[in-house]
PDB file of C-alpha atoms in Angstrom:
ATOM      1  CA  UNK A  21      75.741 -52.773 -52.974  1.00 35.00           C
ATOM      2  CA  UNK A  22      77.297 -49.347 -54.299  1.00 35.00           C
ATOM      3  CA  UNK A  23      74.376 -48.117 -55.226  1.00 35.00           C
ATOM      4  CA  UNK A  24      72.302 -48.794 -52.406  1.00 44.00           C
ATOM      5  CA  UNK A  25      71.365 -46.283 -50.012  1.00 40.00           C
ATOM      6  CA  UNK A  26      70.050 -47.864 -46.116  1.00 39.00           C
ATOM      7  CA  UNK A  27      68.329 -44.942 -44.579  1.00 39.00           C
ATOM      8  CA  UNK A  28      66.603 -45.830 -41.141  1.00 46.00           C
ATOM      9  CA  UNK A  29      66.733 -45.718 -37.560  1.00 48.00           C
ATOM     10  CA  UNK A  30      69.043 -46.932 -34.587  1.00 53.00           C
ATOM     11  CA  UNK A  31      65.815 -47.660 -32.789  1.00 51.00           C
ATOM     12  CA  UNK A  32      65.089 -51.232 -33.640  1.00 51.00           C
ATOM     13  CA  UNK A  33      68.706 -52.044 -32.482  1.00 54.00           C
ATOM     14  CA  UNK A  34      68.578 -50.833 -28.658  1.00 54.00           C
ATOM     15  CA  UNK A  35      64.910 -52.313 -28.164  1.00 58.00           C
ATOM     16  CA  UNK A  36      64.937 -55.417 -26.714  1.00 51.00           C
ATOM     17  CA  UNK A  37      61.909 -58.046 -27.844  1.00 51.00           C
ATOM     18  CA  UNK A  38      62.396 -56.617 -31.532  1.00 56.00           C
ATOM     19  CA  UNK A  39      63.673 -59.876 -33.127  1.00 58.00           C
ATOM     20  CA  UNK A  40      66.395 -59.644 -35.645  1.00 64.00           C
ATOM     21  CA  UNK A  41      66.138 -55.944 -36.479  1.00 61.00           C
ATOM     22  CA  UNK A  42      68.647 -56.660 -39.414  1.00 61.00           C
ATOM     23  CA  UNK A  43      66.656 -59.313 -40.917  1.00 63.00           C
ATOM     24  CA  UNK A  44      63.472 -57.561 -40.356  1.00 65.00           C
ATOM     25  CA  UNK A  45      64.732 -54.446 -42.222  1.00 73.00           C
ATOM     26  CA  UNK A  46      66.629 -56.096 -44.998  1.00 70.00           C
ATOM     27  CA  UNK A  47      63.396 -58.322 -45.655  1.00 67.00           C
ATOM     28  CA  UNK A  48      60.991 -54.953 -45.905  1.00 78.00           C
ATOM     29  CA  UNK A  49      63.683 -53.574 -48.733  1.00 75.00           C
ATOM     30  CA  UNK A  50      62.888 -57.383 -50.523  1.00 80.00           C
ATOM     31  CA  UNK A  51      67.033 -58.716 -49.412  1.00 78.00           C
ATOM     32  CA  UNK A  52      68.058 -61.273 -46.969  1.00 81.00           C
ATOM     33  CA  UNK A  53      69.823 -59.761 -43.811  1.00 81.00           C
ATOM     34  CA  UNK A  54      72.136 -62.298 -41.681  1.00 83.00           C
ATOM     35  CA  UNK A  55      75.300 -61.907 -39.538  1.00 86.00           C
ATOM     36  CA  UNK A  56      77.599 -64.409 -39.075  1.00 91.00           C
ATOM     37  CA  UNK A  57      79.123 -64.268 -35.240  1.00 93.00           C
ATOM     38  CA  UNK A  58      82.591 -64.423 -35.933  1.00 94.00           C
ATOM     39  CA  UNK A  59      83.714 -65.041 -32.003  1.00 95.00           C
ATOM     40  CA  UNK A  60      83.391 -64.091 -28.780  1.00 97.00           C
ATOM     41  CA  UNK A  61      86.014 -63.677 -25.769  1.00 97.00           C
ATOM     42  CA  UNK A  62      87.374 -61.982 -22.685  1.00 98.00           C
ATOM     43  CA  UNK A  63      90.342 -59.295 -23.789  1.00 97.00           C
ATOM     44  CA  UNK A  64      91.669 -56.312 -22.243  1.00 98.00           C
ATOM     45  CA  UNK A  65      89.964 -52.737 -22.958  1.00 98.00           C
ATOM     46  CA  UNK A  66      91.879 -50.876 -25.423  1.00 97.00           C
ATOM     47  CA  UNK A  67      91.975 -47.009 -23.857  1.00 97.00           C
ATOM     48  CA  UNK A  68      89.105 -45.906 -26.180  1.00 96.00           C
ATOM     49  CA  UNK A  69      86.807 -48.662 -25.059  1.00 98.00           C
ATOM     50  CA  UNK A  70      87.614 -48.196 -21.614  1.00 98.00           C
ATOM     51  CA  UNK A  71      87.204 -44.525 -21.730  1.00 97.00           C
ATOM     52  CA  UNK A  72      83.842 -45.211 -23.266  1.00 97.00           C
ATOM     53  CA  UNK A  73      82.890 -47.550 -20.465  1.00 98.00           C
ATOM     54  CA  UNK A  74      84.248 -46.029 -17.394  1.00 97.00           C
ATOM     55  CA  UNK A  75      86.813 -48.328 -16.773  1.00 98.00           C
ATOM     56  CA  UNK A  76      90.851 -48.506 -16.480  1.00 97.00           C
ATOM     57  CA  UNK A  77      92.487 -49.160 -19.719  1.00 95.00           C
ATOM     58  CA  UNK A  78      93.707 -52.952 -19.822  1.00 97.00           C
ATOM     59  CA  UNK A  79      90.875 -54.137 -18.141  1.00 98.00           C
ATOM     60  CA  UNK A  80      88.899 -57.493 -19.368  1.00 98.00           C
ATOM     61  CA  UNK A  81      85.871 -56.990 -21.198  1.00 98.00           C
ATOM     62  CA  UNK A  82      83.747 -59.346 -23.213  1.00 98.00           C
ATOM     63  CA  UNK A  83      84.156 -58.716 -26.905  1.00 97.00           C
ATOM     64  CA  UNK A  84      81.713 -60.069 -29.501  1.00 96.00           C
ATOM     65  CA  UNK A  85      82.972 -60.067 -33.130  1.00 95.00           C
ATOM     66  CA  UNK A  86      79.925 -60.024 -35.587  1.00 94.00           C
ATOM     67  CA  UNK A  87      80.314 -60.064 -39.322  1.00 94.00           C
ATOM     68  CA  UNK A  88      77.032 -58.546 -40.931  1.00 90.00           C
ATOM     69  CA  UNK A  89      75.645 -59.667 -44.508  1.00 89.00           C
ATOM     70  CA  UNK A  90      73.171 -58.256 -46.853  1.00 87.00           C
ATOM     71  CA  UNK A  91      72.278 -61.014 -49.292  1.00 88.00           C
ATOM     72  CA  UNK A  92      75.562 -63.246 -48.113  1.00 86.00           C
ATOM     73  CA  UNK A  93      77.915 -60.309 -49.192  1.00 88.00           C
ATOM     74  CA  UNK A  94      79.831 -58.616 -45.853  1.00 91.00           C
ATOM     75  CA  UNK A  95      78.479 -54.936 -45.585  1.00 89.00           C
ATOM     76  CA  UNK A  96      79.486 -54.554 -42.066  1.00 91.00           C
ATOM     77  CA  UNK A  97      81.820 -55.752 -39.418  1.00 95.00           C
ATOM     78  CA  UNK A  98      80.751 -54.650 -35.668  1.00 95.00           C
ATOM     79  CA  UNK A  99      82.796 -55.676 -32.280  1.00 96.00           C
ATOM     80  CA  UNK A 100      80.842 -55.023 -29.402  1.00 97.00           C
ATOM     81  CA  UNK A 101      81.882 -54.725 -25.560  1.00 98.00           C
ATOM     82  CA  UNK A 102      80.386 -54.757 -22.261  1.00 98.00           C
ATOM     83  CA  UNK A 103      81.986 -54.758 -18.332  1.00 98.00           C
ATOM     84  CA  UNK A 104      82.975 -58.455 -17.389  1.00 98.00           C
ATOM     85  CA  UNK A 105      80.798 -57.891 -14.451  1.00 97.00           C
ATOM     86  CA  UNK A 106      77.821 -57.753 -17.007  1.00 97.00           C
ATOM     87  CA  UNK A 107      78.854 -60.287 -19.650  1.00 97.00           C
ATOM     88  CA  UNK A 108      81.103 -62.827 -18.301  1.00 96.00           C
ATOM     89  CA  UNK A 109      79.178 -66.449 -18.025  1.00 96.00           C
ATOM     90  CA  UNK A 110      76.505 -65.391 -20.269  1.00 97.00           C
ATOM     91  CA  UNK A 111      76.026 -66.067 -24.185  1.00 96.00           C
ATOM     92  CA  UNK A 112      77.369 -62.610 -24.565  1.00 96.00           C
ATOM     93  CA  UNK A 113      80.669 -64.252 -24.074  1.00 96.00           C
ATOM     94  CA  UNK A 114      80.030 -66.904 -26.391  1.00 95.00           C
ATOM     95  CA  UNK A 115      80.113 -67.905 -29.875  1.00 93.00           C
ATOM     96  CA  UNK A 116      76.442 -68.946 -30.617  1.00 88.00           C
ATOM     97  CA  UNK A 117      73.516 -66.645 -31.393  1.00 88.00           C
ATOM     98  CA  UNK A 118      71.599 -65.228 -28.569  1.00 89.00           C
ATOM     99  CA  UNK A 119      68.102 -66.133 -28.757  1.00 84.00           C
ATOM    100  CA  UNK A 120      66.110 -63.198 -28.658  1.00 83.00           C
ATOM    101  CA  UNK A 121      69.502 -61.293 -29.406  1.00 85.00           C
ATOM    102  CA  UNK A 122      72.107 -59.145 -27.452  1.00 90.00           C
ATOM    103  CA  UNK A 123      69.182 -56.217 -26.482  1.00 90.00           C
ATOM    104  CA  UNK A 124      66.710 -58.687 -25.394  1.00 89.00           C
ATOM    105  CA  UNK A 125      69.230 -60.204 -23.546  1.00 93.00           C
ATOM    106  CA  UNK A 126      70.965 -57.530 -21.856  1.00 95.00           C
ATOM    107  CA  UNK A 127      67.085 -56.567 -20.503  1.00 93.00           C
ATOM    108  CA  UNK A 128      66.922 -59.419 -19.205  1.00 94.00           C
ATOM    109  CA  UNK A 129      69.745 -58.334 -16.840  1.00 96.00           C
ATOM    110  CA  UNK A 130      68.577 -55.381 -16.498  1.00 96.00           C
ATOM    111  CA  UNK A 131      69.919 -53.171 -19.051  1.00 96.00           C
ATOM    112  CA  UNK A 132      67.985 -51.459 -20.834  1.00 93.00           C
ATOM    113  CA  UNK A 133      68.988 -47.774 -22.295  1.00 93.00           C
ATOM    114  CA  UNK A 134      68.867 -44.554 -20.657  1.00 92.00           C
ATOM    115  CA  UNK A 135      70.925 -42.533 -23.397  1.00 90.00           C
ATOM    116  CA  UNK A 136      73.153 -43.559 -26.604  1.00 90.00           C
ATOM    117  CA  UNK A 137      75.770 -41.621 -27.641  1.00 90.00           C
ATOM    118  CA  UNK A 138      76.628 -42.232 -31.494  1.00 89.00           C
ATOM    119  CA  UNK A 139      79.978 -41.089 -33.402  1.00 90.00           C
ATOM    120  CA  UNK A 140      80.388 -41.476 -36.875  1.00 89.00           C
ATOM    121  CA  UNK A 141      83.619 -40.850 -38.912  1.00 91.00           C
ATOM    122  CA  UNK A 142      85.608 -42.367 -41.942  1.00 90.00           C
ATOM    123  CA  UNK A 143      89.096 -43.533 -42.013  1.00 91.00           C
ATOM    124  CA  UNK A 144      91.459 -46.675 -43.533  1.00 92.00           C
ATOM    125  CA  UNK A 145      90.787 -49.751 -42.145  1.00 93.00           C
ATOM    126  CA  UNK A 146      92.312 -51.950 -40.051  1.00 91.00           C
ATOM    127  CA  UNK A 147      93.786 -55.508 -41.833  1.00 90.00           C
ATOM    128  CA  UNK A 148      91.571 -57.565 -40.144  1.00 90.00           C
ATOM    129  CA  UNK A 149      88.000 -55.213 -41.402  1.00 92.00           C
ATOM    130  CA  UNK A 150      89.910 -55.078 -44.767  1.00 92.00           C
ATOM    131  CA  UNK A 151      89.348 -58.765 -44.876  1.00 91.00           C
ATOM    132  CA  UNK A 152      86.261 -59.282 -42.950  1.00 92.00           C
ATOM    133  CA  UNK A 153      84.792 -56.862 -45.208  1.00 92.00           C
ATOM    134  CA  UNK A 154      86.506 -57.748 -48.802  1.00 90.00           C
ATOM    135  CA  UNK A 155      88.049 -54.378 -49.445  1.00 90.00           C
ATOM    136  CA  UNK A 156      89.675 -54.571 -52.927  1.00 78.00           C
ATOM    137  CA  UNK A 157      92.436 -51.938 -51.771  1.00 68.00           C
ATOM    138  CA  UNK A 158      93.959 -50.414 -48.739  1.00 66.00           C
ATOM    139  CA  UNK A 159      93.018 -47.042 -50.283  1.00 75.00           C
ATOM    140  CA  UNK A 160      89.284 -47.698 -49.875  1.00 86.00           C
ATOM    141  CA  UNK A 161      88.085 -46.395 -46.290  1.00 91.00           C
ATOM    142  CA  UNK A 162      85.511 -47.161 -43.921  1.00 93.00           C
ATOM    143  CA  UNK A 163      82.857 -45.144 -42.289  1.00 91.00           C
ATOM    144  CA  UNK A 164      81.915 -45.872 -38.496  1.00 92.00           C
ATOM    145  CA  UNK A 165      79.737 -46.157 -35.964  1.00 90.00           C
ATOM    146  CA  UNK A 166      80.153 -46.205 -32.338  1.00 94.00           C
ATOM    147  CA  UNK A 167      77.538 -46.749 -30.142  1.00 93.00           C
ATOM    148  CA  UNK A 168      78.175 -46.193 -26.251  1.00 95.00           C
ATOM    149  CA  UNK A 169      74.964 -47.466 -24.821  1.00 95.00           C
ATOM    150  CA  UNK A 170      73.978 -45.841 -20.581  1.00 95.00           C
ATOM    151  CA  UNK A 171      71.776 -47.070 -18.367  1.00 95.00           C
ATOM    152  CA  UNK A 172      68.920 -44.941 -17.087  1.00 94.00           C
ATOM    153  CA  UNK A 173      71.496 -44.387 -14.098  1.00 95.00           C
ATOM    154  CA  UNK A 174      74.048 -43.230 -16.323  1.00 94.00           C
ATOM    155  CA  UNK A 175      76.166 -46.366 -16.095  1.00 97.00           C
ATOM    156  CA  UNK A 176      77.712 -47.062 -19.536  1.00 97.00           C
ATOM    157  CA  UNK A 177      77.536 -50.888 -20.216  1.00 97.00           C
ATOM    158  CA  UNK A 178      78.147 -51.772 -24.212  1.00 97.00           C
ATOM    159  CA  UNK A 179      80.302 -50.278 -26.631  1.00 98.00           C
ATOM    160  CA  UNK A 180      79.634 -51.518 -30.292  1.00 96.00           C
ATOM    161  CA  UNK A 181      82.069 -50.415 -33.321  1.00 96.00           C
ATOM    162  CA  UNK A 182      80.463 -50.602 -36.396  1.00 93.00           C
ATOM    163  CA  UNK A 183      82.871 -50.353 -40.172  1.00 95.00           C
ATOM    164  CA  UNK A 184      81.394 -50.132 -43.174  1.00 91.00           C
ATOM    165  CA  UNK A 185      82.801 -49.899 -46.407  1.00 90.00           C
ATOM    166  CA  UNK A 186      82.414 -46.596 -47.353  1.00 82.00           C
ATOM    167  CA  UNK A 187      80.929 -47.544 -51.086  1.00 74.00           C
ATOM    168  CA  UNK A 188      78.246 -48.473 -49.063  1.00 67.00           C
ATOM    169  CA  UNK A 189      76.319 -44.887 -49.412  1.00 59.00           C
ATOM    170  CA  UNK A 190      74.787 -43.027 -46.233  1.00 60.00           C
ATOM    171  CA  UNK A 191      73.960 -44.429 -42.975  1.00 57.00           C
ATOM    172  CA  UNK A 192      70.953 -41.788 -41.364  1.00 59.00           C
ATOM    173  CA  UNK A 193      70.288 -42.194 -37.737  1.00 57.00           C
ATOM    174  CA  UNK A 194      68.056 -40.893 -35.809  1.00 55.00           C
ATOM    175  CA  UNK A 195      66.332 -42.199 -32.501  1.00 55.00           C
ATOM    176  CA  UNK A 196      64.479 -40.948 -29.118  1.00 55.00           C
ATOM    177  CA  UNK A 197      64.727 -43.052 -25.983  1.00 60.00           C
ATOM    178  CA  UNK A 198      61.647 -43.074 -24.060  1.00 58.00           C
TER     179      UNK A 198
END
């Protein structure tokens, strides 16, 4: 994938009732787009996560680990988080697939976005995306995304980490929320 350059928008990934956005968007480009969910459980908010959703460091938060694929090679490796209050005792906090995905999901609650707040920058990675990802070298870094995701309200209520390795190219977002 080094010479592949995925140039699109955030948009089909905050809008619930899309399907697999990943699949759909791989499949246009003629590859096969899958993630593998790699697990899913209750842990305490590391400072930055917190921060990013309002809450006191330490405290629990369902975390999903997801390991995405472009034609069954890793490409990506995304952890995402949301307020137990939101995510405990649903499929967000489990293992399986959601059906109708995270977004469509989350709607259903009644979250749906208000703003997204994106932040994008390179650096090593950690041993576990080294792995996840199949980095041939700790000298090879990783670019990232994270997503902080508000309600209308202003209520932040997922934070999703995105690594890539940086071979893969350019990531271009762009995205209005009605």
């Amino acid at each position: 994938m080094t010479q592949d350059r995925w140039i699109g928008s955030s948009a089909p990934y905050i809008e619930s009732g899309k399907g697999d956005a990943w699949g759909n968007e791989a499949a246009r480009r003629g590859r096969k787009g899958s993630q593998r969910i790699l697990g899913a459980a209750t842990t305490p908010a590391s400072r930055a996560i917190a921060d990013s959703l309002g809450l006191p460091a330490g405290t629990p938060v369902v975390t999903r680990h997801r390991l995405v694929l472009l034609d069954d090679q890793p490409i990506e490796y995304t952890q995402s988080f949301w307020p137990t209050d939101i995510a405990e005792g649903t499929p967000l906090a489990q293992t399986g697939k959601i059906r109708g995905g995270a977004v469509t999901l989350l709607a259903e609650l009644g979250y749906t976005p208000g703003s997204i707040d994106e932040d994008v920058q390179t650096r090593p990675p950690t041993k576990e995306e080294a792995e996840a990802l199949h980095l041939s070298s700790n000298s090879e870094w990783v670019l990232t995304l994270t997503r902080t995701i508000t309600t209308p309200d202003g209520r932040p209520y997922e934070v999703s980490v995105m690594v890539s390795p940086g071979r893969i190219g350019r990531h271009h977002y762009s995205m209005k929320v009605d």
